[in-house]
Each structure stands twice: as C-alpha cells, then as structure tokens.
Amino acid sequence: MKPATRRRRSKGRWMRLRDTRLLADYMAASDFSQARLARYAGCSRQFIHLLLKGERQTCTVEVAKRIEEGLRVLPGTLFAASMSTETRPTVAARRPVARTA
C-alpha cells in the first residue's frame, strides 16, 4: 500500500478571504447557495463551506475573482492578495547591501 501523499500548494499568489461574515452576507443578499456559488466559481461546494466556516482562508486568484464576480462585488472587496511564503524574499534578500568606500 502506498503511503498517503500530502497535496502541496503551488508557489505564487494567493488570495486571502478578508471576512467570512462578509462573504455570507453577500451570498444571502445575492441569493446564492453554497452549491450555486461553487458552480459559478469552478470549485466544490465543500470548499465554499470551508471558506464560510473559516477553516480555509485562501484560494487561487482565479477562484477569488470568480466568487467576487458572481456576487457582483468590486474586486478586492472579499479577498486580499497574499503571496506564498516560498516566493517572498528572505530577510537577507531584503537587507540593503553595505557599501564600502
């Protein structure tokens, strides 16, 4: 039997959900069920459920864009850009280089 492998996130940009309550409020105002929003966004109903419960806070840029588009809110209302820790510059890379005279 093969050992279970853990699915790894790809490197790059992610979108972080700003507030689960805000997502739920926009879904109610737009009369979107979890299943309907999932179909529109191209993800699973379970994923939308995890976002609403706060068990997941991030998604891809494409899914975040489609969720905001489906709920007819301005881009950036529900999600904020977040970069993978693997793509962020390290402390050493951010330090200014010391100049010698």
mmCIF file with all atom_site columns, C-alpha atoms in Angstrom:
data_model
loop_
_atom_site.group_PDB
_atom_site.id
_atom_site.type_symbol
_atom_site.label_atom_id
_atom_site.label_alt_id
_atom_site.label_comp_id
_atom_site.label_asym_id
_atom_site.label_entity_id
_atom_site.label_seq_id
_atom_site.pdbx_PDB_ins_code
_atom_site.Cartn_x
_atom_site.Cartn_y
_atom_site.Cartn_z
_atom_site.occupancy
_atom_site.B_iso_or_equiv
_atom_site.pdbx_formal_charge
_atom_site.auth_seq_id
_atom_site.auth_comp_id
_atom_site.auth_asym_id
_atom_site.auth_atom_id
_atom_site.pdbx_PDB_model_num
ATOM 1   C CA . MET A 1 1   ? 0.000   0.000  0.000   1.00 0.00 ? 1   MET A CA 1
ATOM 2   C CA . LYS A 1 2   ? 1.331   3.396  -0.981  1.00 0.00 ? 2   LYS A CA 1
ATOM 3   C CA . PRO A 1 3   ? 1.795   5.960  1.778   1.00 0.00 ? 3   PRO A CA 1
ATOM 4   C CA . ALA A 1 4   ? -0.594  8.895  1.570   1.00 0.00 ? 4   ALA A CA 1
ATOM 5   C CA . THR A 1 5   ? 0.991   11.892 -0.065  1.00 0.00 ? 5   THR A CA 1
ATOM 6   C CA . ARG A 1 6   ? 0.099   15.359 1.030   1.00 0.00 ? 6   ARG A CA 1
ATOM 7   C CA . ARG A 1 7   ? -1.070  17.725 -1.663  1.00 0.00 ? 7   ARG A CA 1
ATOM 8   C CA . ARG A 1 8   ? 1.203   20.732 -1.889  1.00 0.00 ? 8   ARG A CA 1
ATOM 9   C CA . ARG A 1 9   ? 0.164   24.214 -2.839  1.00 0.00 ? 9   ARG A CA 1
ATOM 10  C CA . SER A 1 10  ? 1.786   25.650 -5.871  1.00 0.00 ? 10  SER A CA 1
ATOM 11  C CA . LYS A 1 11  ? 4.096   28.597 -5.443  1.00 0.00 ? 11  LYS A CA 1
ATOM 12  C CA . GLY A 1 12  ? 2.786   32.008 -6.300  1.00 0.00 ? 12  GLY A CA 1
ATOM 13  C CA . ARG A 1 13  ? -0.033  34.377 -5.499  1.00 0.00 ? 13  ARG A CA 1
ATOM 14  C CA . TRP A 1 14  ? -2.991  33.514 -3.336  1.00 0.00 ? 14  TRP A CA 1
ATOM 15  C CA . MET A 1 15  ? -5.983  35.497 -2.247  1.00 0.00 ? 15  MET A CA 1
ATOM 16  C CA . ARG A 1 16  ? -6.908  35.648 1.449   1.00 0.00 ? 16  ARG A CA 1
ATOM 17  C CA . LEU A 1 17  ? -10.562 35.974 2.456   1.00 0.00 ? 17  LEU A CA 1
ATOM 18  C CA . ARG A 1 18  ? -10.987 39.210 4.425   1.00 0.00 ? 18  ARG A CA 1
ATOM 19  C CA . ASP A 1 19  ? -14.057 38.201 6.465   1.00 0.00 ? 19  ASP A CA 1
ATOM 20  C CA . THR A 1 20  ? -16.199 35.063 6.479   1.00 0.00 ? 20  THR A CA 1
ATOM 21  C CA . ARG A 1 21  ? -19.258 37.004 7.688   1.00 0.00 ? 21  ARG A CA 1
ATOM 22  C CA . LEU A 1 22  ? -18.944 39.432 4.778   1.00 0.00 ? 22  LEU A CA 1
ATOM 23  C CA . LEU A 1 23  ? -18.912 36.517 2.319   1.00 0.00 ? 23  LEU A CA 1
ATOM 24  C CA . ALA A 1 24  ? -22.004 35.018 3.966   1.00 0.00 ? 24  ALA A CA 1
ATOM 25  C CA . ASP A 1 25  ? -23.812 38.383 3.900   1.00 0.00 ? 25  ASP A CA 1
ATOM 26  C CA . TYR A 1 26  ? -23.106 38.919 0.194   1.00 0.00 ? 26  TYR A CA 1
ATOM 27  C CA . MET A 1 27  ? -24.228 35.356 -0.559  1.00 0.00 ? 27  MET A CA 1
ATOM 28  C CA . ALA A 1 28  ? -27.517 35.950 1.273   1.00 0.00 ? 28  ALA A CA 1
ATOM 29  C CA . ALA A 1 29  ? -28.071 39.329 -0.397  1.00 0.00 ? 29  ALA A CA 1
ATOM 30  C CA . SER A 1 30  ? -27.445 37.831 -3.844  1.00 0.00 ? 30  SER A CA 1
ATOM 31  C CA . ASP A 1 31  ? -29.496 34.695 -3.078  1.00 0.00 ? 31  ASP A CA 1
ATOM 32  C CA . PHE A 1 32  ? -26.525 32.394 -3.746  1.00 0.00 ? 32  PHE A CA 1
ATOM 33  C CA . SER A 1 33  ? -26.372 28.964 -2.128  1.00 0.00 ? 33  SER A CA 1
ATOM 34  C CA . GLN A 1 34  ? -23.015 27.318 -1.487  1.00 0.00 ? 34  GLN A CA 1
ATOM 35  C CA . ALA A 1 35  ? -23.621 24.950 -4.411  1.00 0.00 ? 35  ALA A CA 1
ATOM 36  C CA . ARG A 1 36  ? -24.598 27.741 -6.807  1.00 0.00 ? 36  ARG A CA 1
ATOM 37  C CA . LEU A 1 37  ? -21.566 29.866 -5.906  1.00 0.00 ? 37  LEU A CA 1
ATOM 38  C CA . ALA A 1 38  ? -19.293 26.832 -6.221  1.00 0.00 ? 38  ALA A CA 1
ATOM 39  C CA . ARG A 1 39  ? -20.633 26.078 -9.714  1.00 0.00 ? 39  ARG A CA 1
ATOM 40  C CA . TYR A 1 40  ? -20.087 29.701 -10.742 1.00 0.00 ? 40  TYR A CA 1
ATOM 41  C CA . ALA A 1 41  ? -16.580 29.866 -9.244  1.00 0.00 ? 41  ALA A CA 1
ATOM 42  C CA . GLY A 1 42  ? -15.481 26.480 -10.571 1.00 0.00 ? 42  GLY A CA 1
ATOM 43  C CA . CYS A 1 43  ? -14.748 24.911 -7.205  1.00 0.00 ? 43  CYS A CA 1
ATOM 44  C CA . SER A 1 44  ? -16.511 22.454 -4.899  1.00 0.00 ? 44  SER A CA 1
ATOM 45  C CA . ARG A 1 45  ? -19.404 23.201 -2.566  1.00 0.00 ? 45  ARG A CA 1
ATOM 46  C CA . GLN A 1 46  ? -17.269 21.825 0.257   1.00 0.00 ? 46  GLN A CA 1
ATOM 47  C CA . PHE A 1 47  ? -14.601 24.442 -0.494  1.00 0.00 ? 47  PHE A CA 1
ATOM 48  C CA . ILE A 1 48  ? -17.157 27.260 -0.210  1.00 0.00 ? 48  ILE A CA 1
ATOM 49  C CA . HIS A 1 49  ? -18.360 25.690 3.054   1.00 0.00 ? 49  HIS A CA 1
ATOM 50  C CA . LEU A 1 50  ? -14.795 25.680 4.423   1.00 0.00 ? 50  LEU A CA 1
ATOM 51  C CA . LEU A 1 51  ? -14.377 29.349 3.478   1.00 0.00 ? 51  LEU A CA 1
ATOM 52  C CA . LEU A 1 52  ? -17.624 30.225 5.269   1.00 0.00 ? 52  LEU A CA 1
ATOM 53  C CA . LYS A 1 53  ? -16.609 28.312 8.403   1.00 0.00 ? 53  LYS A CA 1
ATOM 54  C CA . GLY A 1 54  ? -13.166 29.906 8.431   1.00 0.00 ? 54  GLY A CA 1
ATOM 55  C CA . GLU A 1 55  ? -11.390 26.564 8.062   1.00 0.00 ? 55  GLU A CA 1
ATOM 56  C CA . ARG A 1 56  ? -9.885  27.785 4.794   1.00 0.00 ? 56  ARG A CA 1
ATOM 57  C CA . GLN A 1 57  ? -8.806  31.378 4.315   1.00 0.00 ? 57  GLN A CA 1
ATOM 58  C CA . THR A 1 58  ? -7.042  31.290 0.953   1.00 0.00 ? 58  THR A CA 1
ATOM 59  C CA . CYS A 1 59  ? -7.801  30.384 -2.635  1.00 0.00 ? 59  CYS A CA 1
ATOM 60  C CA . THR A 1 60  ? -6.330  30.961 -6.067  1.00 0.00 ? 60  THR A CA 1
ATOM 61  C CA . VAL A 1 61  ? -6.581  34.328 -7.758  1.00 0.00 ? 61  VAL A CA 1
ATOM 62  C CA . GLU A 1 62  ? -8.929  32.854 -10.378 1.00 0.00 ? 62  GLU A CA 1
ATOM 63  C CA . VAL A 1 63  ? -11.390 31.399 -7.851  1.00 0.00 ? 63  VAL A CA 1
ATOM 64  C CA . ALA A 1 64  ? -11.408 34.626 -5.799  1.00 0.00 ? 64  ALA A CA 1
ATOM 65  C CA . LYS A 1 65  ? -12.079 36.649 -8.952  1.00 0.00 ? 65  LYS A CA 1
ATOM 66  C CA . ARG A 1 66  ? -14.987 34.402 -9.961  1.00 0.00 ? 66  ARG A CA 1
ATOM 67  C CA . ILE A 1 67  ? -16.507 34.476 -6.454  1.00 0.00 ? 67  ILE A CA 1
ATOM 68  C CA . GLU A 1 68  ? -16.433 38.283 -6.400  1.00 0.00 ? 68  GLU A CA 1
ATOM 69  C CA . GLU A 1 69  ? -17.749 38.419 -9.961  1.00 0.00 ? 69  GLU A CA 1
ATOM 70  C CA . GLY A 1 70  ? -20.599 36.020 -9.162  1.00 0.00 ? 70  GLY A CA 1
ATOM 71  C CA . LEU A 1 71  ? -21.639 38.015 -6.106  1.00 0.00 ? 71  LEU A CA 1
ATOM 72  C CA . ARG A 1 72  ? -21.322 41.262 -8.104  1.00 0.00 ? 72  ARG A CA 1
ATOM 73  C CA . VAL A 1 73  ? -18.924 42.991 -5.721  1.00 0.00 ? 73  VAL A CA 1
ATOM 74  C CA . LEU A 1 74  ? -15.938 45.144 -6.600  1.00 0.00 ? 74  LEU A CA 1
ATOM 75  C CA . PRO A 1 75  ? -12.634 43.309 -6.982  1.00 0.00 ? 75  PRO A CA 1
ATOM 76  C CA . GLY A 1 76  ? -10.782 43.302 -3.670  1.00 0.00 ? 76  GLY A CA 1
ATOM 77  C CA . THR A 1 77  ? -13.938 43.555 -1.547  1.00 0.00 ? 77  THR A CA 1
ATOM 78  C CA . LEU A 1 78  ? -13.849 39.974 -0.273  1.00 0.00 ? 78  LEU A CA 1
ATOM 79  C CA . PHE A 1 79  ? -10.253 38.911 -0.933  1.00 0.00 ? 79  PHE A CA 1
ATOM 80  C CA . ALA A 1 80  ? -6.828  40.481 -0.435  1.00 0.00 ? 80  ALA A CA 1
ATOM 81  C CA . ALA A 1 81  ? -3.700  39.434 -2.324  1.00 0.00 ? 81  ALA A CA 1
ATOM 82  C CA . SER A 1 82  ? -1.324  37.183 -0.433  1.00 0.00 ? 82  SER A CA 1
ATOM 83  C CA . MET A 1 83  ? 1.930   35.695 -1.657  1.00 0.00 ? 83  MET A CA 1
ATOM 84  C CA . SER A 1 84  ? 3.193   32.226 -0.902  1.00 0.00 ? 84  SER A CA 1
ATOM 85  C CA . THR A 1 85  ? 5.907   32.158 1.759   1.00 0.00 ? 85  THR A CA 1
ATOM 86  C CA . GLU A 1 86  ? 8.070   30.299 -0.743  1.00 0.00 ? 86  GLU A CA 1
ATOM 87  C CA . THR A 1 87  ? 8.016   33.252 -3.154  1.00 0.00 ? 87  THR A CA 1
ATOM 88  C CA . ARG A 1 88  ? 8.522   36.054 -0.623  1.00 0.00 ? 88  ARG A CA 1
ATOM 89  C CA . PRO A 1 89  ? 12.026  37.468 -0.419  1.00 0.00 ? 89  PRO A CA 1
ATOM 90  C CA . THR A 1 90  ? 14.048  36.306 2.552   1.00 0.00 ? 90  THR A CA 1
ATOM 91  C CA . VAL A 1 91  ? 15.303  38.705 5.216   1.00 0.00 ? 91  VAL A CA 1
ATOM 92  C CA . ALA A 1 92  ? 18.791  38.534 3.720   1.00 0.00 ? 92  ALA A CA 1
ATOM 93  C CA . ALA A 1 93  ? 17.438  39.497 0.297   1.00 0.00 ? 93  ALA A CA 1
ATOM 94  C CA . ARG A 1 94  ? 15.583  42.497 1.732   1.00 0.00 ? 94  ARG A CA 1
ATOM 95  C CA . ARG A 1 95  ? 18.612  43.881 3.626   1.00 0.00 ? 95  ARG A CA 1
ATOM 96  C CA . PRO A 1 96  ? 20.352  46.776 1.925   1.00 0.00 ? 96  PRO A CA 1
ATOM 97  C CA . VAL A 1 97  ? 23.831  45.968 0.714   1.00 0.00 ? 97  VAL A CA 1
ATOM 98  C CA . ALA A 1 98  ? 26.529  47.686 2.755   1.00 0.00 ? 98  ALA A CA 1
ATOM 99  C CA . ARG A 1 99  ? 28.639  49.979 0.622   1.00 0.00 ? 99  ARG A CA 1
ATOM 100 C CA . THR A 1 100 ? 32.360  50.192 1.170   1.00 0.00 ? 100 THR A CA 1
ATOM 101 C CA . ALA A 1 101 ? 34.298  53.273 0.228   1.00 0.00 ? 101 ALA A CA 1
#
